[in-house]
């Protein structure tokens, strides 16, 4: 099957994806899917979304040539797609705004979300504040302590942040709790998932809202270089910024795609979030994909220097793209990401998010094999301001 026609009617990308949810949620997923199918072709809805993306989010985002950093990578024409310049500092707002607009059209006045690092929670709280929707964000207690500033931000924006004390008290436990809430309040509530994860139609909806990234980048590159990129690179947590950059480009056979996962601090289970080299087929949070798990199928702990990349599973469309060999996936260690974080800051005047630094780290290590004449685009998924306190503590300054 061509990727352009993915997923199939049941929400599968090959053997990945689907809808693995309790019966009580099937009706809500159907309602969401039919509302979305209608709205994605609705001219008034598209215009409303475009207006908010332009006037509130700040789209289109810039495409910046990074000449000095490119030299450190072996030399190439390197362009950064500047999702860090979006309101709230990352690509997550593209999806949060889109889904909030759908929720309002469905007559749902209450929004729930989960958040790990707090970035998706902040984006959702922001969208709800703009549109006058009630917002409840589930967050693990460990993450709340690690990301105090984002907890405070969400509360300033009028959201209720609910601490989750079960399990490892991190993202996967927050998702479990959000699903529990949704089962109970499904009539009044829409659940906004923050990446290309979860049961169908979420991976499709989130991809569509993020695909604006690649659509803009193709147009901007055409104008600047007269050509298509040779290589497109993005970091992969759940996979939304990567699929956002890649999706509109996949139809061009000449483009090479690289997704970069969190290599963490070692190869053992628990030391990284590299689902392709360390995971196996499994079901987590409503979708079938590659999952980091132990020999009994219990979900493994993960580690990454960047909170946004340490999810134990990956979007089902990425699992498919990997299987058919259309996208290559590699990982980048904590140390290499940190090196790229510093290098980009020092030579381009841009402090990147630690997540995005993984894509840059891969290029720093492997760029020399690409060729000086090649055009490379990297998705700069977010800005690093949020990571500065963590890095200052880590480096003892
Ligand atoms: C959340 C986040 C990511 C990882 O999520 P994806 O769905 O894989 O994009 C990457 N970069 C930034 C800046 C983030 O906030």
Short mmCIF file of C-alpha atoms and ligand atoms in Angstrom, two decimals:
data_model
loop_
_atom_site.label_atom_id
_atom_site.label_comp_id
_atom_site.label_asym_id
_atom_site.label_seq_id
_atom_site.Cartn_x
_atom_site.Cartn_y
_atom_site.Cartn_z
CA UNK A 1 0.00 0.00 0.00
CA UNK A 2 1.20 3.54 -0.78
CA UNK A 3 1.94 5.63 2.30
CA UNK A 4 -0.34 8.38 0.97
CA UNK A 5 -3.37 6.12 1.45
CA UNK A 6 -2.38 5.09 4.97
CA UNK A 7 -3.92 4.16 7.30
CA UNK A 8 -6.52 1.67 6.02
CA UNK A 9 -10.19 1.87 7.04
CA UNK A 10 -9.52 0.20 10.40
CA UNK A 11 -6.58 2.43 11.24
CA UNK A 12 -3.74 0.07 10.31
CA UNK A 13 -0.40 0.91 8.75
CA UNK A 14 0.50 -2.57 7.59
CA UNK A 15 0.49 -4.65 10.77
CA UNK A 16 0.81 -1.58 13.01
CA UNK A 17 -1.82 0.75 14.49
CA UNK A 18 -5.45 -0.17 15.10
CA UNK A 19 -7.78 0.58 18.01
CA UNK A 20 -7.03 -1.40 21.15
CA UNK A 21 -9.39 0.25 23.63
CA UNK A 22 -12.14 -0.73 26.07
CA UNK A 23 -15.58 -1.01 24.50
CA UNK A 24 -16.78 2.16 26.27
CA UNK A 25 -14.38 4.24 24.17
CA UNK A 26 -15.22 2.80 20.75
CA UNK A 27 -18.20 5.15 20.30
CA UNK A 28 -16.08 8.19 21.23
CA UNK A 29 -13.38 7.23 18.73
CA UNK A 30 -16.01 6.76 16.02
CA UNK A 31 -17.53 10.15 16.84
CA UNK A 32 -14.09 11.79 16.69
CA UNK A 33 -13.27 10.08 13.42
CA UNK A 34 -16.48 11.06 11.66
CA UNK A 35 -16.25 14.65 12.95
CA UNK A 36 -12.69 14.83 11.69
CA UNK A 37 -13.47 13.33 8.28
CA UNK A 38 -16.17 15.94 7.79
CA UNK A 39 -14.11 18.87 9.08
CA UNK A 40 -10.90 18.11 7.16
CA UNK A 41 -12.78 18.93 3.94
CA UNK A 42 -14.84 21.79 5.46
CA UNK A 43 -13.70 25.10 3.96
CA UNK A 44 -14.84 27.18 6.93
CA UNK A 45 -12.96 24.93 9.37
CA UNK A 46 -9.77 25.05 7.28
CA UNK A 47 -10.00 28.86 7.15
CA UNK A 48 -10.53 29.06 10.92
CA UNK A 49 -7.49 26.82 11.52
CA UNK A 50 -5.32 28.79 9.07
CA UNK A 51 -6.26 32.08 10.75
CA UNK A 52 -5.27 30.83 14.21
CA UNK A 53 -2.02 29.30 12.89
CA UNK A 54 -1.08 32.60 11.26
CA UNK A 55 -2.28 35.17 13.82
CA UNK A 56 -1.76 33.29 17.10
CA UNK A 57 0.82 30.56 16.52
CA UNK A 58 2.96 32.66 14.15
CA UNK A 59 3.04 30.47 11.04
CA UNK A 60 4.64 30.11 8.61
CA UNK A 61 7.78 29.49 10.64
CA UNK A 62 11.12 30.56 9.16
CA UNK A 63 13.54 28.34 7.27
CA UNK A 64 17.06 29.29 8.35
CA UNK A 65 20.29 28.31 6.58
CA UNK A 66 22.88 27.20 9.16
CA UNK A 67 26.21 27.72 7.40
CA UNK A 68 28.58 27.66 10.35
CA UNK A 69 27.05 24.56 11.93
CA UNK A 70 27.03 22.86 8.49
CA UNK A 71 30.82 23.23 8.32
CA UNK A 72 31.14 21.32 11.60
CA UNK A 73 29.03 18.55 10.08
CA UNK A 74 31.30 18.04 7.08
CA UNK A 75 29.73 20.68 4.85
CA UNK A 76 26.37 20.59 3.04
CA UNK A 77 23.61 23.12 2.43
CA UNK A 78 21.83 22.83 5.76
CA UNK A 79 18.44 24.38 6.48
CA UNK A 80 16.63 24.39 9.83
CA UNK A 81 12.83 24.38 9.88
CA UNK A 82 12.19 26.70 12.79
CA UNK A 83 9.34 25.15 14.79
CA UNK A 84 11.07 26.66 17.83
CA UNK A 85 9.64 30.00 16.73
CA UNK A 86 6.04 28.88 17.23
CA UNK A 87 4.08 30.35 20.15
CA UNK A 88 4.87 28.21 23.25
CA UNK A 89 8.19 27.20 21.66
CA UNK A 90 7.62 23.95 19.80
CA UNK A 91 5.60 22.15 17.13
CA UNK A 92 3.09 20.72 19.66
CA UNK A 93 0.83 23.78 19.38
CA UNK A 94 -0.03 22.86 15.74
CA UNK A 95 -1.85 19.76 16.94
CA UNK A 96 -3.23 21.22 20.19
CA UNK A 97 -4.94 24.04 18.28
CA UNK A 98 -6.29 21.69 15.60
CA UNK A 99 -7.79 19.19 18.04
CA UNK A 100 -9.22 21.93 20.29
CA UNK A 101 -11.03 23.42 17.30
CA UNK A 102 -12.48 19.97 16.49
CA UNK A 103 -13.56 19.51 20.12
CA UNK A 104 -15.37 22.83 20.09
CA UNK A 105 -17.17 21.87 16.86
CA UNK A 106 -18.18 18.55 18.48
CA UNK A 107 -19.71 20.52 21.38
CA UNK A 108 -17.21 19.14 23.95
CA UNK A 109 -16.41 21.82 26.48
CA UNK A 110 -13.94 19.85 28.57
CA UNK A 111 -10.45 18.87 27.37
CA UNK A 112 -8.11 16.39 29.01
CA UNK A 113 -4.48 15.77 28.12
CA UNK A 114 -1.45 13.97 29.48
CA UNK A 115 2.00 15.44 29.59
CA UNK A 116 5.51 14.20 30.33
CA UNK A 117 7.90 17.12 30.01
CA UNK A 118 4.99 19.51 30.15
CA UNK A 119 5.30 20.81 26.58
CA UNK A 120 2.10 19.18 25.31
CA UNK A 121 0.32 20.23 28.52
CA UNK A 122 1.37 23.85 28.03
CA UNK A 123 0.32 23.80 24.34
CA UNK A 124 -3.08 22.29 25.24
CA UNK A 125 -3.65 24.71 28.14
CA UNK A 126 -2.79 27.55 25.76
CA UNK A 127 -5.26 26.38 23.11
CA UNK A 128 -8.00 25.91 25.74
CA UNK A 129 -7.42 29.37 27.15
CA UNK A 130 -7.73 30.84 23.65
CA UNK A 131 -10.92 28.94 22.85
CA UNK A 132 -12.62 29.09 26.27
CA UNK A 133 -12.48 25.35 27.02
CA UNK A 134 -12.00 23.72 30.43
CA UNK A 135 -8.61 21.98 30.61
CA UNK A 136 -7.39 19.15 32.86
CA UNK A 137 -3.82 17.87 32.46
CA UNK A 138 -2.58 14.59 33.97
CA UNK A 139 1.07 14.52 34.91
CA UNK A 140 3.21 12.03 36.84
CA UNK A 141 4.50 13.25 40.21
CA UNK A 142 8.10 12.63 39.19
CA UNK A 143 7.64 14.72 36.05
CA UNK A 144 5.89 17.46 38.02
CA UNK A 145 8.94 17.79 40.27
CA UNK A 146 11.31 17.75 37.27
CA UNK A 147 9.28 20.29 35.27
CA UNK A 148 8.06 22.69 37.94
CA UNK A 149 8.11 25.68 35.63
CA UNK A 150 5.77 24.08 33.09
CA UNK A 151 3.37 23.07 35.89
CA UNK A 152 3.27 26.70 36.96
CA UNK A 153 2.75 27.82 33.33
CA UNK A 154 -0.22 25.49 32.86
CA UNK A 155 -1.80 26.80 36.07
CA UNK A 156 -1.25 30.41 34.96
CA UNK A 157 -3.10 29.52 31.75
CA UNK A 158 -6.07 28.35 33.80
CA UNK A 159 -5.57 24.59 33.52
CA UNK A 160 -5.97 22.11 36.35
CA UNK A 161 -2.87 19.92 36.71
CA UNK A 162 -3.62 16.53 38.31
CA UNK A 163 -0.67 14.70 39.90
CA UNK A 164 -0.45 10.96 39.09
CA UNK A 165 1.03 8.82 41.86
CA UNK A 166 0.69 5.35 40.30
CA UNK A 167 3.39 3.20 38.66
CA UNK A 168 6.62 4.95 37.79
CA UNK A 169 4.80 8.32 38.22
CA UNK A 170 5.83 9.45 34.72
CA UNK A 171 4.26 9.83 31.27
CA UNK A 172 2.88 6.32 30.72
CA UNK A 173 1.09 6.46 34.10
CA UNK A 174 -0.33 9.89 33.24
CA UNK A 175 -1.71 8.43 29.98
CA UNK A 176 -3.33 5.54 31.90
CA UNK A 177 -5.01 8.08 34.19
CA UNK A 178 -6.18 10.28 31.29
CA UNK A 179 -7.74 7.22 29.62
CA UNK A 180 -9.54 6.39 32.90
CA UNK A 181 -10.95 9.95 33.03
CA UNK A 182 -12.04 9.70 29.40
CA UNK A 183 -13.91 6.44 29.97
CA UNK A 184 -15.85 8.14 32.80
CA UNK A 185 -16.55 11.52 31.15
CA UNK A 186 -16.63 10.63 27.49
CA UNK A 187 -19.90 12.47 26.74
CA UNK A 188 -18.57 15.93 27.66
CA UNK A 189 -14.84 15.44 27.19
CA UNK A 190 -12.33 15.25 24.34
CA UNK A 191 -8.91 13.71 24.99
CA UNK A 192 -6.09 15.49 23.13
CA UNK A 193 -3.18 13.11 22.54
CA UNK A 194 0.09 14.95 21.93
CA UNK A 195 1.83 12.77 19.36
CA UNK A 196 1.13 10.29 16.52
CA UNK A 197 0.23 7.66 19.10
CA UNK A 198 -2.85 6.09 20.61
CA UNK A 199 -5.78 4.38 18.89
CA UNK A 200 -6.99 5.28 15.40
CA UNK A 201 -7.79 8.04 14.37
CA UNK A 202 -5.25 9.86 16.58
CA UNK A 203 -2.09 8.99 14.60
CA UNK A 204 -3.84 10.18 11.43
CA UNK A 205 -5.28 13.38 12.92
CA UNK A 206 -2.02 14.42 14.58
CA UNK A 207 -0.07 13.71 11.38
CA UNK A 208 -2.44 15.87 9.34
CA UNK A 209 -2.14 18.80 11.75
CA UNK A 210 1.66 18.52 11.84
CA UNK A 211 2.12 18.02 8.09
CA UNK A 212 2.01 21.81 7.69
CA UNK A 213 5.71 21.67 8.68
CA UNK A 214 6.84 19.75 5.61
CA UNK A 215 4.41 21.53 3.29
CA UNK A 216 5.91 24.88 4.26
CA UNK A 217 9.48 23.56 4.15
CA UNK A 218 9.09 22.21 0.60
CA UNK A 219 7.78 25.56 -0.62
CA UNK A 220 10.49 27.51 1.18
CA UNK A 221 13.27 25.24 -0.09
CA UNK A 222 11.96 25.47 -3.65
CA UNK A 223 12.10 29.26 -3.43
CA UNK A 224 15.58 29.34 -1.90
CA UNK A 225 17.33 26.55 -3.80
CA UNK A 226 15.01 25.70 -6.67
CA UNK A 227 15.18 22.07 -5.59
CA UNK A 228 13.88 19.35 -3.34
CA UNK A 229 15.93 18.46 -0.25
CA UNK A 230 18.21 15.42 -0.59
CA UNK A 231 17.89 14.47 3.08
CA UNK A 232 15.27 15.26 5.75
CA UNK A 233 16.12 14.63 9.41
CA UNK A 234 14.06 14.83 12.62
CA UNK A 235 14.13 13.49 16.16
CA UNK A 236 11.53 10.85 17.05
CA UNK A 237 9.76 10.62 20.40
CA UNK A 238 6.19 9.57 19.59
CA UNK A 239 7.03 10.79 16.12
CA UNK A 240 4.84 13.83 15.44
CA UNK A 241 7.46 16.41 14.48
CA UNK A 242 9.20 13.81 12.28
CA UNK A 243 6.07 12.71 10.42
CA UNK A 244 5.12 16.40 10.24
CA UNK A 245 8.31 17.15 8.31
CA UNK A 246 8.35 13.92 6.27
CA UNK A 247 4.74 13.39 5.27
CA UNK A 248 4.41 15.74 2.27
CA UNK A 249 7.91 14.75 1.12
CA UNK A 250 7.38 10.97 1.12
CA UNK A 251 5.96 11.01 -2.40
CA UNK A 252 9.35 12.20 -3.71
CA UNK A 253 11.38 9.04 -4.23
CA UNK A 254 14.70 10.91 -4.33
CA UNK A 255 14.49 12.17 -0.74
CA UNK A 256 16.25 10.23 2.02
CA UNK A 257 14.59 10.30 5.45
CA UNK A 258 16.27 9.90 8.80
CA UNK A 259 14.55 9.61 12.18
CA UNK A 260 16.69 9.89 15.30
CA UNK A 261 15.71 8.19 18.56
CA UNK A 262 17.11 8.72 22.05
CA UNK A 263 20.19 6.53 22.52
CA UNK A 264 20.45 7.62 26.16
CA UNK A 265 23.46 6.44 28.15
CA UNK A 266 23.78 2.78 27.14
CA UNK A 267 22.47 -0.21 25.21
CA UNK A 268 20.75 -2.03 28.10
CA UNK A 269 16.97 -1.98 28.56
CA UNK A 270 16.16 1.04 30.73
CA UNK A 271 19.11 3.13 29.56
CA UNK A 272 17.62 4.48 26.30
CA UNK A 273 14.43 4.92 24.27
CA UNK A 274 15.57 3.28 21.02
CA UNK A 275 12.45 1.31 20.13
CA UNK A 276 13.74 -0.07 16.83
CA UNK A 277 16.97 -1.56 18.09
CA UNK A 278 15.70 -2.50 21.55
CA UNK A 279 11.94 -3.04 21.21
CA UNK A 280 9.53 -5.71 20.00
CA UNK A 281 6.01 -5.77 18.60
CA UNK A 282 3.44 -4.98 21.30
CA UNK A 283 0.35 -2.99 22.23
CA UNK A 284 0.55 0.12 24.38
CA UNK A 285 -2.05 2.83 24.94
CA UNK A 286 -4.40 1.63 22.24
CA UNK A 287 -2.01 1.02 19.34
CA UNK A 288 0.16 -1.82 18.03
CA UNK A 289 3.74 -0.82 17.41
CA UNK A 290 7.34 -1.35 18.50
CA UNK A 291 7.47 -1.31 22.29
CA UNK A 292 10.31 -1.47 24.81
CA UNK A 293 9.32 -4.34 27.09
CA UNK A 294 10.78 -7.08 29.26
CA UNK A 295 10.55 -10.82 28.55
CA UNK A 296 7.06 -10.91 30.13
CA UNK A 297 5.76 -8.07 27.98
CA UNK A 298 5.84 -5.59 30.87
CA UNK A 299 6.61 -2.04 29.70
CA UNK A 300 10.25 -1.16 30.28
CA UNK A 301 11.56 1.98 31.92
CA UNK A 302 13.26 4.37 29.52
CA UNK A 303 15.94 7.00 29.82
CA UNK A 304 16.89 10.05 27.80
CA UNK A 305 18.48 13.37 28.64
CA UNK A 306 15.44 14.89 26.91
CA UNK A 307 12.08 14.30 28.55
CA UNK A 308 10.24 14.55 25.23
CA UNK A 309 11.93 11.50 23.70
CA UNK A 310 11.67 8.93 26.48
CA UNK A 311 8.40 7.19 25.60
CA UNK A 312 8.57 3.35 25.45
CA UNK A 313 6.65 3.11 22.16
CA UNK A 314 6.67 4.87 18.78
CA UNK A 315 3.91 5.96 16.40
CA UNK A 316 2.60 3.04 14.27
CA UNK A 317 3.25 4.83 10.97
CA UNK A 318 6.95 5.06 11.87
CA UNK A 319 6.99 1.33 12.62
CA UNK A 320 5.59 0.77 9.13
CA UNK A 321 7.97 3.20 7.42
CA UNK A 322 10.88 1.46 9.11
CA UNK A 323 9.64 -1.98 8.11
CA UNK A 324 9.33 -1.05 4.42
CA UNK A 325 12.71 0.70 4.53
CA UNK A 326 11.40 4.12 3.48
CA UNK A 327 12.75 5.89 6.58
CA UNK A 328 16.04 5.03 8.30
CA UNK A 329 16.13 5.21 12.09
CA UNK A 330 19.28 5.72 14.14
CA UNK A 331 19.90 6.79 17.68
CA UNK A 332 21.92 9.57 19.23
CA UNK A 333 23.36 9.36 22.74
CA UNK A 334 22.80 11.87 25.56
CA UNK A 335 26.40 13.05 25.23
CA UNK A 336 26.28 13.59 21.49
CA UNK A 337 22.96 15.47 21.77
CA UNK A 338 24.48 17.68 24.46
CA UNK A 339 27.48 18.40 22.23
CA UNK A 340 25.18 19.41 19.36
CA UNK A 341 23.13 21.56 21.76
CA UNK A 342 26.26 23.57 22.58
CA UNK A 343 27.58 23.71 19.02
CA UNK A 344 24.37 25.05 17.50
CA UNK A 345 24.05 27.62 20.30
CA UNK A 346 27.63 28.78 19.77
CA UNK A 347 27.67 29.01 15.99
CA UNK A 348 24.14 29.85 14.92
CA UNK A 349 22.64 31.96 17.70
CA UNK A 350 19.90 29.38 18.25
CA UNK A 351 19.51 27.40 21.48
CA UNK A 352 17.78 24.17 20.37
CA UNK A 353 15.55 21.92 22.50
CA UNK A 354 17.39 18.83 23.77
CA UNK A 355 14.96 16.74 21.70
CA UNK A 356 15.90 18.53 18.46
CA UNK A 357 19.57 18.30 19.49
CA UNK A 358 19.36 14.54 18.82
CA UNK A 359 18.71 15.18 15.12
CA UNK A 360 21.57 17.69 15.07
CA UNK A 361 23.83 15.25 16.95
CA UNK A 362 23.29 12.56 14.34
CA UNK A 363 24.28 15.04 11.61
CA UNK A 364 27.32 16.21 13.55
CA UNK A 365 28.60 12.62 13.74
CA UNK A 366 27.50 11.36 10.29
CA UNK A 367 27.24 14.43 8.06
CA UNK A 368 30.60 13.92 6.38
CA UNK A 369 29.19 10.92 4.47
CA UNK A 370 26.39 13.00 2.93
CA UNK A 371 28.33 15.22 0.51
CA UNK A 372 28.97 18.97 0.33
CA UNK A 373 26.62 19.63 -2.57
CA UNK A 374 23.61 18.03 -0.89
CA UNK A 375 20.63 19.93 0.54
CA UNK A 376 19.68 18.83 4.04
CA UNK A 377 16.71 19.96 6.11
CA UNK A 378 16.53 19.37 9.87
CA UNK A 379 13.37 19.94 11.86
CA UNK A 380 14.22 22.19 14.79
CA UNK A 381 11.20 20.95 16.75
CA UNK A 382 11.55 23.31 19.71
CA UNK A 383 13.62 25.87 21.54
CA UNK A 384 15.98 25.05 24.36
CA UNK A 385 14.97 27.67 26.92
CA UNK A 386 13.06 25.00 28.84
CA UNK A 387 16.23 22.90 29.08
CA UNK A 388 18.60 25.60 30.29
CA UNK A 389 18.07 25.01 34.06
CA UNK A 390 18.63 21.25 33.57
CA UNK A 391 21.83 21.80 31.61
CA UNK A 392 23.12 24.38 34.08
CA UNK A 393 22.59 21.86 36.91
CA UNK A 394 24.15 19.02 34.88
CA UNK A 395 27.25 21.01 34.09
CA UNK A 396 27.50 22.44 37.60
CA UNK A 397 27.20 26.07 36.62
C1 LIG B 1 7.49 16.59 22.56
C2 LIG B 1 8.64 17.03 21.77
C3 LIG B 1 9.30 16.16 20.89
C4 LIG B 1 8.95 14.69 20.74
O1 LIG B 1 7.67 14.44 20.29
P1 LIG B 1 7.38 13.97 18.79
O2 LIG B 1 5.94 13.62 18.81
O3 LIG B 1 8.27 12.83 18.49
O4 LIG B 1 7.66 15.14 17.92
C5 LIG B 1 10.35 16.65 20.13
N1 LIG B 1 10.76 17.94 20.25
C6 LIG B 1 10.15 18.80 21.09
C7 LIG B 1 10.67 20.20 21.18
C8 LIG B 1 9.08 18.38 21.88
O5 LIG B 1 8.50 19.25 22.73
#
